[in-house]
Short mmCIF file of C-alpha atoms (C1' of nucleotides) in Angstrom, two decimals:
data_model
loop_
_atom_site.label_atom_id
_atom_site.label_comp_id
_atom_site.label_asym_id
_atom_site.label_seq_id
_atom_site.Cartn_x
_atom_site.Cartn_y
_atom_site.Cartn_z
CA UNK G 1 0.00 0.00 0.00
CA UNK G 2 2.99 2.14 0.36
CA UNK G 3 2.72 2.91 -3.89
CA UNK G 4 6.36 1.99 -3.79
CA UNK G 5 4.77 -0.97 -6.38
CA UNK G 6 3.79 1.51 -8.80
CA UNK G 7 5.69 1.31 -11.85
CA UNK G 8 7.73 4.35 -11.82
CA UNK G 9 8.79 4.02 -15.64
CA UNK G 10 5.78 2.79 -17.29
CA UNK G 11 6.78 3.76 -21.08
CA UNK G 12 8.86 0.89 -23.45
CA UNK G 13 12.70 0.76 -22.70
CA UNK G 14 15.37 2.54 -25.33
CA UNK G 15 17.72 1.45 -26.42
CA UNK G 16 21.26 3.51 -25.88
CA UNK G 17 21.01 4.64 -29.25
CA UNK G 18 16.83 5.50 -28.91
CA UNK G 19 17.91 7.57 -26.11
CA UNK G 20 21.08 9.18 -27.37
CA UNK G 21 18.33 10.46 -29.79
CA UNK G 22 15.96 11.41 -27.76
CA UNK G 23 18.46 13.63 -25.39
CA UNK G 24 19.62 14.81 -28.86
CA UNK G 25 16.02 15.99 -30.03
CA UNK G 26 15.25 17.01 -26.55
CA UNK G 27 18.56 19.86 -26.95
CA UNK G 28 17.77 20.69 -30.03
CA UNK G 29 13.40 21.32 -29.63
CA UNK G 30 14.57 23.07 -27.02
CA UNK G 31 17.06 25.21 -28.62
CA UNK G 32 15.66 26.09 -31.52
CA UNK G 33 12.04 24.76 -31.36
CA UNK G 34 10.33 21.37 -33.12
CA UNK G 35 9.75 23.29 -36.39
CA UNK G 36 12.96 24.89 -36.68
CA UNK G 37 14.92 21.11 -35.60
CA UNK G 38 15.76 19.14 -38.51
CA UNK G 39 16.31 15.16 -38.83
CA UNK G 40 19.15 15.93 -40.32
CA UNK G 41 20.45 17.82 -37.24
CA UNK G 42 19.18 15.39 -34.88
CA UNK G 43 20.95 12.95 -36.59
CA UNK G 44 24.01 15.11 -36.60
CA UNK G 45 24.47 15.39 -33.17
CA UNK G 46 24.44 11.30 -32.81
CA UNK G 47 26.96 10.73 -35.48
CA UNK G 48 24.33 9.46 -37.93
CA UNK G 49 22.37 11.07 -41.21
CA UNK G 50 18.75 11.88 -40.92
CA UNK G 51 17.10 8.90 -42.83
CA UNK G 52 19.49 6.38 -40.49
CA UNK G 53 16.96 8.07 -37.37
CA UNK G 54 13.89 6.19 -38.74
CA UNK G 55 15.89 2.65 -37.88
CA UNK G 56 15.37 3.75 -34.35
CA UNK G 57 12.37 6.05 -34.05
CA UNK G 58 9.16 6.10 -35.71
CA UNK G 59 8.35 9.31 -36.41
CA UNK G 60 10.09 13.28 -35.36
CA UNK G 61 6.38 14.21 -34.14
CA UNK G 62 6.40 10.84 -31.74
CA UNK G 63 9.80 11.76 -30.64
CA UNK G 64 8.66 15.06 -29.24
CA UNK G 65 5.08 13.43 -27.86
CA UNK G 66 7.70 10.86 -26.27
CA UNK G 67 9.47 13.66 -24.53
CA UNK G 68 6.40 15.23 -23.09
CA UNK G 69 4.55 12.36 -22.16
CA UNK G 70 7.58 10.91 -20.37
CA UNK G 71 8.09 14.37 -18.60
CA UNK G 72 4.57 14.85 -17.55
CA UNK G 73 4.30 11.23 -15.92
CA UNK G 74 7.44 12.11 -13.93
CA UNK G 75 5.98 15.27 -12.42
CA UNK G 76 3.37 12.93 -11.43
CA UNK G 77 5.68 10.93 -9.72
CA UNK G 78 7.65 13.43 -8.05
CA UNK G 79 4.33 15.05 -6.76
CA UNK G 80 2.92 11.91 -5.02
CA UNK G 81 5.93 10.96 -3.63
CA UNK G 82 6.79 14.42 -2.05
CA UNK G 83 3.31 14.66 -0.37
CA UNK G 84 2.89 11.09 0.80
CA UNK G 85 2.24 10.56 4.10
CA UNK G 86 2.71 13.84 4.91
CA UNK G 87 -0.06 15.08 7.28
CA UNK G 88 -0.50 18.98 7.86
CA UNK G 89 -1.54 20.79 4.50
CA UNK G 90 1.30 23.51 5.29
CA UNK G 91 3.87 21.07 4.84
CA UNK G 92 1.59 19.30 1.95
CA UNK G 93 2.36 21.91 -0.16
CA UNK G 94 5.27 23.57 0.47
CA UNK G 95 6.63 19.62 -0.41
CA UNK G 96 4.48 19.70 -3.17
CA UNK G 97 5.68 23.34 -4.71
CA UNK G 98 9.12 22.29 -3.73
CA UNK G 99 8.59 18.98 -5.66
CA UNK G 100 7.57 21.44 -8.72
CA UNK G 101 10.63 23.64 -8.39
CA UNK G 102 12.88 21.04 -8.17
CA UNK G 103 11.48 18.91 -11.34
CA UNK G 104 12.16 22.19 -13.13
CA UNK G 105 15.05 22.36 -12.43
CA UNK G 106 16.54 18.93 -13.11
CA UNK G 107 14.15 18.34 -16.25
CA UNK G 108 13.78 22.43 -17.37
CA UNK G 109 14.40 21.29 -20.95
CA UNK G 110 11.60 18.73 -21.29
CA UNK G 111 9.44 21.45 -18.98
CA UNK G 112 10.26 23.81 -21.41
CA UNK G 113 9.95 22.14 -24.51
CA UNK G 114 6.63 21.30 -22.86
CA UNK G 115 5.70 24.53 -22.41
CA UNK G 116 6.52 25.69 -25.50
CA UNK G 117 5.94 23.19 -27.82
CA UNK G 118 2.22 21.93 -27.37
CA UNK G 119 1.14 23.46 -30.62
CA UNK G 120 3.42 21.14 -32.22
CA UNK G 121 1.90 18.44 -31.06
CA UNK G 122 -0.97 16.59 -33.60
CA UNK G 123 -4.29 15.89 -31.91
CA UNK G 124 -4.21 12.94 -30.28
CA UNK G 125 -0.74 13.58 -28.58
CA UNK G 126 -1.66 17.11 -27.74
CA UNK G 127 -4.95 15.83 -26.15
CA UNK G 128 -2.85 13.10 -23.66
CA UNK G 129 -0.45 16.07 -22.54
CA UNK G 130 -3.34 18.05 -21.76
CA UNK G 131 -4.92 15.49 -20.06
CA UNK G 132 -1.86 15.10 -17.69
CA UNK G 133 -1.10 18.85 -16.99
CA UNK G 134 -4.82 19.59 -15.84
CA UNK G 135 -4.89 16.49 -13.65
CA UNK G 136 -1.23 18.17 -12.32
CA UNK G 137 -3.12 21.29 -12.15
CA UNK G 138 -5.91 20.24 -10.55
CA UNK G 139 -3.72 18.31 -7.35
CA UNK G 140 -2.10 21.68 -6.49
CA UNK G 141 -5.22 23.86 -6.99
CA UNK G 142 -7.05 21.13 -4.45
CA UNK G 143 -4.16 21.18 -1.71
CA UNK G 144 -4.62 24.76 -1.63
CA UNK G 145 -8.59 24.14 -0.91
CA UNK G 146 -7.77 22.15 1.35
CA UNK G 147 -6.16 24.42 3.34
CA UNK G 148 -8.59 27.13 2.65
CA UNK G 149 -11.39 24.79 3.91
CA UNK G 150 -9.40 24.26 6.74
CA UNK G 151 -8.89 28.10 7.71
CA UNK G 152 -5.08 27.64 7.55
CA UNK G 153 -4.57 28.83 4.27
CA UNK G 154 -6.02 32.79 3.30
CA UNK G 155 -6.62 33.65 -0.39
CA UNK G 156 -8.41 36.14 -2.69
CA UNK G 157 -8.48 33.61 -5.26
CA UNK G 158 -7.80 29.66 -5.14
CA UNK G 159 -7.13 30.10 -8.77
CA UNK G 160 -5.04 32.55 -8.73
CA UNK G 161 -2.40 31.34 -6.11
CA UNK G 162 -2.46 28.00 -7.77
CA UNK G 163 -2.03 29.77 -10.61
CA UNK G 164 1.31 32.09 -9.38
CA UNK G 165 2.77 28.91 -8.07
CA UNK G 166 2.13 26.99 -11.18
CA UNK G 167 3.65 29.86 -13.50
CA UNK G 168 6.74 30.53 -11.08
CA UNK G 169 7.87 26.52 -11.67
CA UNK G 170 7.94 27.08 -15.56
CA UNK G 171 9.58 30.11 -15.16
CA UNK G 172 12.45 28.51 -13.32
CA UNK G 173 12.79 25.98 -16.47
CA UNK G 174 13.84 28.89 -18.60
CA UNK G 175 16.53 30.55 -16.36
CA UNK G 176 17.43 28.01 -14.88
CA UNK G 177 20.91 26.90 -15.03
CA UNK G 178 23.13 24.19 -13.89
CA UNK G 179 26.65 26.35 -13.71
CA UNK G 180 24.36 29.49 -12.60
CA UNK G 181 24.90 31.31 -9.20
CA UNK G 182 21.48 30.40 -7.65
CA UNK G 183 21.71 26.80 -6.40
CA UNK G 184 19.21 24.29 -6.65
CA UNK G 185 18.71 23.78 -2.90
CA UNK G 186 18.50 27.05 -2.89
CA UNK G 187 16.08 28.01 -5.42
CA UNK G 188 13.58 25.24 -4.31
CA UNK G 189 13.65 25.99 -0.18
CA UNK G 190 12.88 30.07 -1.50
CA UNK G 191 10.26 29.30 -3.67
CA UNK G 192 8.84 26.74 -0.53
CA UNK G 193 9.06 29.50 1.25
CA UNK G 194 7.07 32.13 -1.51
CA UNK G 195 4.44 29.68 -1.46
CA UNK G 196 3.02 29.78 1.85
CA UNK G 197 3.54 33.42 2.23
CA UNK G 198 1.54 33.60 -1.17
CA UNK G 199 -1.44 31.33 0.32
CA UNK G 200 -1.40 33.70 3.68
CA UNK G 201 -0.62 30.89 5.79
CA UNK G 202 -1.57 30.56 9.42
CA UNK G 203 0.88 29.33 11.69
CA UNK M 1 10.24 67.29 -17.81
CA UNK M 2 7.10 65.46 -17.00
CA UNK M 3 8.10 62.93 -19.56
CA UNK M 4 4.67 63.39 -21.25
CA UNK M 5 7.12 65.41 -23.77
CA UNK M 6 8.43 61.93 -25.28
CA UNK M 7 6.23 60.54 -27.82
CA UNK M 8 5.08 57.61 -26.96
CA UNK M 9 4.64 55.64 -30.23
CA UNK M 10 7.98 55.98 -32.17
CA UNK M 11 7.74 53.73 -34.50
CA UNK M 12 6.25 54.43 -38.22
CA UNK M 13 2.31 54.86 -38.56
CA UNK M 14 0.57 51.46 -40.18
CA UNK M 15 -2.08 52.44 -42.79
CA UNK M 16 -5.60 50.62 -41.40
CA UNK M 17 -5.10 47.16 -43.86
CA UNK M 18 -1.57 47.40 -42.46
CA UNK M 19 -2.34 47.33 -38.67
CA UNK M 20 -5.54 45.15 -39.72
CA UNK M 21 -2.39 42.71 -41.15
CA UNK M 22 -0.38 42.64 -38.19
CA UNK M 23 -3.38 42.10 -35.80
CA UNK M 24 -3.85 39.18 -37.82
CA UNK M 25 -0.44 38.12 -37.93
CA UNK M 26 -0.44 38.42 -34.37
CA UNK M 27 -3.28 36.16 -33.22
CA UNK M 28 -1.91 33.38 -36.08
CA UNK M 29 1.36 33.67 -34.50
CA UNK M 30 -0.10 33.15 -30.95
CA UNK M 31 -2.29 30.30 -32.01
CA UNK M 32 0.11 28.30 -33.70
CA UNK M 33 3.83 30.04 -33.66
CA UNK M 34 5.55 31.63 -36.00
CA UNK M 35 6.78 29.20 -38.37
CA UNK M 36 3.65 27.22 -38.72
CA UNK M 37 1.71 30.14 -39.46
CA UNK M 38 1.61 30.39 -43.29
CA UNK M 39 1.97 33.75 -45.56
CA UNK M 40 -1.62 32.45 -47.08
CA UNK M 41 -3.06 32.25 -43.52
CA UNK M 42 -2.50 35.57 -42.75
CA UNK M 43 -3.65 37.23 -46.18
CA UNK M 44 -6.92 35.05 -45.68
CA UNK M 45 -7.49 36.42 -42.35
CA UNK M 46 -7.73 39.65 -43.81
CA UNK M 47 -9.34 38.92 -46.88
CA UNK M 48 -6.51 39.36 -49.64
CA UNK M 49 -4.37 36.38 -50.81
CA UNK M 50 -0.72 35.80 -49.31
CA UNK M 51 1.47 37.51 -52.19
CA UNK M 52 -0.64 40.39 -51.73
CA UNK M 53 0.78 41.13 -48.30
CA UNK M 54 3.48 42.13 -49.68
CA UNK M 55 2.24 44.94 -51.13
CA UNK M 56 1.79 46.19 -47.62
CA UNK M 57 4.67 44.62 -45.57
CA UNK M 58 8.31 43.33 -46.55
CA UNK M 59 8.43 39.88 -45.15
CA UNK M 60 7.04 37.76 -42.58
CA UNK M 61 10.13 38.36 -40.15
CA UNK M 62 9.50 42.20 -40.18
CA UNK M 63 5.80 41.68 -38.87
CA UNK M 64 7.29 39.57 -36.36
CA UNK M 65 9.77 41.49 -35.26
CA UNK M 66 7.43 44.73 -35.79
CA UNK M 67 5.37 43.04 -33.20
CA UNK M 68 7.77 42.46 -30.69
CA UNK M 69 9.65 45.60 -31.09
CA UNK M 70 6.91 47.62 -30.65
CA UNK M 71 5.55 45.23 -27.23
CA UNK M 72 8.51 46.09 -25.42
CA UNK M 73 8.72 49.61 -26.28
CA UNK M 74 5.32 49.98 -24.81
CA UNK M 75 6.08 47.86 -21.79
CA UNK M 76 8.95 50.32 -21.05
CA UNK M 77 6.58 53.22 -21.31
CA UNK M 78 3.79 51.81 -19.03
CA UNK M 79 6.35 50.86 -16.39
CA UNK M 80 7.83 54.55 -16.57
CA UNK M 81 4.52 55.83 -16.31
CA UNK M 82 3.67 54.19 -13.34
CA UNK M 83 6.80 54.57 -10.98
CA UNK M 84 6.95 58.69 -12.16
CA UNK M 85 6.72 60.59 -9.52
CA UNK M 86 6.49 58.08 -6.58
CA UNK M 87 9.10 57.88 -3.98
CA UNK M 88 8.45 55.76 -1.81
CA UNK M 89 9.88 52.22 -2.94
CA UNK M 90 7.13 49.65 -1.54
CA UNK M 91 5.05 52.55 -3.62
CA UNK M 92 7.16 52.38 -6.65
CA UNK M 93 7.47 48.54 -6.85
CA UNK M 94 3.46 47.88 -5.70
CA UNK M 95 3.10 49.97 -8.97
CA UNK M 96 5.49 48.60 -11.29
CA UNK M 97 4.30 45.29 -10.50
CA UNK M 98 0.39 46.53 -10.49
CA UNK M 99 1.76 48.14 -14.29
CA UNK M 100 3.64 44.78 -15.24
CA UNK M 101 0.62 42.66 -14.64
CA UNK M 102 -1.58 45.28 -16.59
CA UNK M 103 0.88 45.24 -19.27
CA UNK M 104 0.39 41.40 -19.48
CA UNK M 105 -3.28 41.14 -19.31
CA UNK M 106 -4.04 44.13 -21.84
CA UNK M 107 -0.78 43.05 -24.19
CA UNK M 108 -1.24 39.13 -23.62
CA UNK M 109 -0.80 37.82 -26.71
CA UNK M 110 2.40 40.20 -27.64
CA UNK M 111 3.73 39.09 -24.35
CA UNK M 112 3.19 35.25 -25.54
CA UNK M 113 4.41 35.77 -29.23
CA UNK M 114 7.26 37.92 -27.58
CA UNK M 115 8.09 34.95 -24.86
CA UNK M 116 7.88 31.36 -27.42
CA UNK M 117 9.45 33.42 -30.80
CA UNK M 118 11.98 34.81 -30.00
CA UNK M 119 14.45 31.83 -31.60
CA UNK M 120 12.57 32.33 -34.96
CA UNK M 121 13.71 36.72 -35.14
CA UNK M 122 17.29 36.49 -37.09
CA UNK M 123 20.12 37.97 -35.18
CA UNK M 124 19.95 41.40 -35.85
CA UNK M 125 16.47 41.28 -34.54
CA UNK M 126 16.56 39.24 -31.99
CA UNK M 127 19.54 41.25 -30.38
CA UNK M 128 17.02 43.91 -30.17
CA UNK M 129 14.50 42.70 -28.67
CA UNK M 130 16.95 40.99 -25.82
CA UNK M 131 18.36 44.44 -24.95
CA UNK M 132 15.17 45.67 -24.44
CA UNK M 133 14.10 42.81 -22.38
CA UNK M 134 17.30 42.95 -20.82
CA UNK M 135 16.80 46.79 -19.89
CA UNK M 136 13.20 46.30 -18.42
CA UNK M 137 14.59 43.27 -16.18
CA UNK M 138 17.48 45.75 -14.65
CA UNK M 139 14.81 48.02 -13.89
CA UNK M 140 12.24 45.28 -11.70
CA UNK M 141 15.68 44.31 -10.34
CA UNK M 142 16.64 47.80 -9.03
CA UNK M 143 13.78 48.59 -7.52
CA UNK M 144 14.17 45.50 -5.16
CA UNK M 145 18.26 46.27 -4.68
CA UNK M 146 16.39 50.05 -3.49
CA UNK M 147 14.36 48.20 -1.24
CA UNK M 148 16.96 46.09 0.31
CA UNK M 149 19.92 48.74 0.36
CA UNK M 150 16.89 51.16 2.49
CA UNK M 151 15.97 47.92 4.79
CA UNK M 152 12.53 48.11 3.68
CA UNK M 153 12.89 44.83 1.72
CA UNK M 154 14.37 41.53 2.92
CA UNK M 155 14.88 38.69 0.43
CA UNK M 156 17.16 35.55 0.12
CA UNK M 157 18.00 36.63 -3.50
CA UNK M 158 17.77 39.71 -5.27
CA UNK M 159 17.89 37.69 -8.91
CA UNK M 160 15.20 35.00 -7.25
CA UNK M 161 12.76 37.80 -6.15
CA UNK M 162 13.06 39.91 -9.24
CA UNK M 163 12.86 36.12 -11.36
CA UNK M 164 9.62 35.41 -9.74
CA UNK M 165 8.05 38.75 -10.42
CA UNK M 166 8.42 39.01 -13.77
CA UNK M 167 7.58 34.92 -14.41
CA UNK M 168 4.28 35.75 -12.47
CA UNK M 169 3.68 38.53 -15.32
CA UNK M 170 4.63 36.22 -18.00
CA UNK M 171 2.20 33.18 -16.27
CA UNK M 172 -0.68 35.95 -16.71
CA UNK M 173 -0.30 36.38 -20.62
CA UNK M 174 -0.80 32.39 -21.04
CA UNK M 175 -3.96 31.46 -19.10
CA UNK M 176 -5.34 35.02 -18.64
CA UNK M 177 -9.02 35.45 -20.99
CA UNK M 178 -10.97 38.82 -21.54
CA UNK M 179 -13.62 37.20 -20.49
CA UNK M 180 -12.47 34.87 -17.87
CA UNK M 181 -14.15 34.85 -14.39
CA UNK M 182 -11.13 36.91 -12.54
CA UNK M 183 -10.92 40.46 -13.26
CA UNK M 184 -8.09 42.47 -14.93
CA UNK M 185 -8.05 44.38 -11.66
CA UNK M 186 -8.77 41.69 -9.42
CA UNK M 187 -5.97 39.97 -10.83
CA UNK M 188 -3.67 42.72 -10.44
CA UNK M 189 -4.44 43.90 -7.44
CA UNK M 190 -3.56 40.61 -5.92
CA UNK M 191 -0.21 40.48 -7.81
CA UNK M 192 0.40 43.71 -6.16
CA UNK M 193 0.15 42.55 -2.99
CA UNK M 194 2.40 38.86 -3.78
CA UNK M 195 4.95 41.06 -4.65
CA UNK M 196 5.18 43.54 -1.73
CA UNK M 197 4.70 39.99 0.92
CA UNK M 198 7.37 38.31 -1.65
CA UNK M 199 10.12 40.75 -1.12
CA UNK M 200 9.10 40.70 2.67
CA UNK M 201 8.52 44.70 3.13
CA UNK M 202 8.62 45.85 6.17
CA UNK M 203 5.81 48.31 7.81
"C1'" DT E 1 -10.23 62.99 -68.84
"C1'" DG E 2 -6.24 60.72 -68.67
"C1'" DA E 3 -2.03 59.30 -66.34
"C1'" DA E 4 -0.31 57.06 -62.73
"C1'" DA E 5 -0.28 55.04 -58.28
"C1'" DA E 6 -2.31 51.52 -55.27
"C1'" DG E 7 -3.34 47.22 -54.54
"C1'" DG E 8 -5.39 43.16 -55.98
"C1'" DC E 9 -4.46 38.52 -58.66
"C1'" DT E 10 -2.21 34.04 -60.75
"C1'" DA E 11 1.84 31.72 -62.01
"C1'" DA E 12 6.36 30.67 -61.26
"C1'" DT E 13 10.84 30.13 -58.68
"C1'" DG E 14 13.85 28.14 -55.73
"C1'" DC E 15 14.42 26.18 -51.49
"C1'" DT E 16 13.79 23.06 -47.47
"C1'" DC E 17 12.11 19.22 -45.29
"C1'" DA E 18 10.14 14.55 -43.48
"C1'" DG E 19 10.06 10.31 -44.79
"C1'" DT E 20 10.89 6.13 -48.19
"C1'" DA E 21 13.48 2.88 -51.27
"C1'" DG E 22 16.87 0.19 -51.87
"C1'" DC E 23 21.61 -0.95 -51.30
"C1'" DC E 24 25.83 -2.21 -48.63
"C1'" DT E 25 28.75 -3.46 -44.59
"C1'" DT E 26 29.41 -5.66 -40.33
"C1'" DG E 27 29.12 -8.77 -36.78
"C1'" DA E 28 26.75 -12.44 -34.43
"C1'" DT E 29 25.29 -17.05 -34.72
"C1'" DA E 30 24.24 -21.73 -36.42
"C1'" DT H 1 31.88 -20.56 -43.09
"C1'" DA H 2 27.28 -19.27 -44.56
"C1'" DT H 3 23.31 -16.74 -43.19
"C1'" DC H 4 20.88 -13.04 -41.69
"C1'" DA H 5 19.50 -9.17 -39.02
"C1'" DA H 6 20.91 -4.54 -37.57
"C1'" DG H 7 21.89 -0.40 -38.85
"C1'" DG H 8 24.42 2.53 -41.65
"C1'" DC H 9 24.32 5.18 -46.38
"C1'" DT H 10 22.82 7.82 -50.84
"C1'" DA H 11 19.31 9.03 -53.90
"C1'" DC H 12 14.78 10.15 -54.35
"C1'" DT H 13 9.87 11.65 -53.69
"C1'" DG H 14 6.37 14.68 -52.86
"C1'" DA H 15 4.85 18.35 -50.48
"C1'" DG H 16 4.86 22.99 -48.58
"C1'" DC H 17 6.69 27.44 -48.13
"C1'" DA H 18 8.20 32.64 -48.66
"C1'" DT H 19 8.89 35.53 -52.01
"C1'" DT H 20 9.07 37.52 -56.88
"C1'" DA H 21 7.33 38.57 -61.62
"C1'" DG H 22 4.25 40.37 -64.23
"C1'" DC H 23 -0.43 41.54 -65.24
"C1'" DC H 24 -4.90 43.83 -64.55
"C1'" DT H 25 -8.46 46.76 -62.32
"C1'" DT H 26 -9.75 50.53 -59.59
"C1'" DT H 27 -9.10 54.86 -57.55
"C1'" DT H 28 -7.08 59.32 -57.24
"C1'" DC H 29 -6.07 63.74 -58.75
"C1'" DA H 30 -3.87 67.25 -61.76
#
DNA sequence: TGAAAAGGCTAATGCTCAGTAGCCTTGATA
DNA sequence: TATCAAGGCTACTGAGCATTAGCCTTTTCA
């Protein structure tokens, strides 16, 4: 019951070369966007031409859905595990918008790929990462509820403060930077910190 | 020495088809991005057929750059506008934030073309557009270094606190709606008050 | 009223790109 | 050692795109 027997990877293995690629693509979407990131470029940065890709993926557009999906089922993960077991709705979600921080900052290129790159997607794809952000959305939005309906918590808006917390986690995925001067530890126990300020926190 | 003496719009007048153009280019480009927005797309949005728009405008990167050009140059003049004349600092940043926010309801979809395309302006324009970004951040920055060097702020991180304003801004421009059920002001107001608790002013 | 400017249009140009076809080399295995 | 799959490669296909060329109609105004 502890969820530890939850699958944590739930998506078909790579192989080394499938993933060489898919870091690859992720650089590159990132970089310069999905439109603007050639096969032949992708291919380039693995040591291969472009046709040689389509012995290892199917298609560029499931290559980026790959990258989102993947991304979007790990902020899942990193959000459950952060608030389980963990009692008083304070600490609920300054875990939780720690949890957020932090993802952004060891995965801001899929976060911001996923930000930015959602157009890109075709139907079907775009639909299934949709899907997965508002159910994200939706578990910080309800811990802040939570501790409205429990009078520890003091808003003008639920929306809006899940809203600013949301929004300050993406913006962290584009400035961001491993060899910056704001640490990650850093970073994440501030923006903790923001949080409960932001919800007007009793206690 | 008001500063009402500075013309505001500096950049060359559009004839009516050629704003009506660029208001269409606009939306297209915040729907689906820049480079999947076709030539044809916009000339049908406005009636005329794609070679025709070039009887109005030189090339699809001008209108984009136009666009952006012309956002920040008016999110420099609302910000100036709002901190003239106030001294006192938990004043001045209340208001730049109040104007920031403003800025990013009223302008939202230059703020989102001007956030996701910036990778598809070519150098010369893109180097533009980053100095004037670049300018406006210095300015949200020193008006929290004021704060803290007169003890009326206290934050763990100048670049965190002045990071966090300005993502909230940019947050706004992607989910904010015209006809949404939270209020321009209502929304700004709030963000008003998250920034002055963020930067933890004292009295 | 007549010339010319403004502003449409279609057709064409030249380029880029994702993906496919089909071939060849290499290395594992039977 | 013969086979065969894996995984490269080049050449090609077919489509889409921004922009230009050149033409025609309408409007303006001297």
């Amino acid at each position: 019951m502890s969820g530890s027997d939850r699958a944590v990877v739930t998506r078909p293995q790579l192989t080394p070369r499938g993933r060489a690629i898919r870091d690859a693509a992720l650089k590159l979407f990132a970089e310069r966007g999905y439109e603007a990131t050639t096969t032949t470029e992708i291919g380039a940065a693995v040591g291969i031409r472009g046709p040689s890709l389509y012995k290892h993926v199917s298609s560029k557009q499931d290559l980026l859905a790959a990258i989102m999906l993947d991304a979007m089922d790990v902020l899942h993960d990193v959000h459950a595990l952060a608030v389980a077991g963990v009692d008083d709705v304070a600490d609920r979600l300054r875990r939780a918008v720690e949890a957020h921080v932090r993802f952004h900052t060891r995965h801001r290129l899929e976060a911001f790929v996923g930000n930015r790159e959602i157009r890109s997607l075709d139907e079907v794809n775009r639909a299934a990462v949709v899907a997965r952000r508002s159910s994200y959305e939706r578990l910080i939005r309800g811990l802040i509820e939570e501790g409205v309906a429990a009078s520890r918590f003091h808003v003008a808006s639920v929306k809006l403060a899940s809203y600013a917390l949301l929004d300050l986690g993406m913006g962290v995925a584009a400035w961001y930077r491993e060899d910056g001067d704001l640490s990650e530890d850093e970073i994440v126990y501030t923006y903790g910190r923001f949080a409960l300020t932001l919800v007007g926190v009793a206690g």
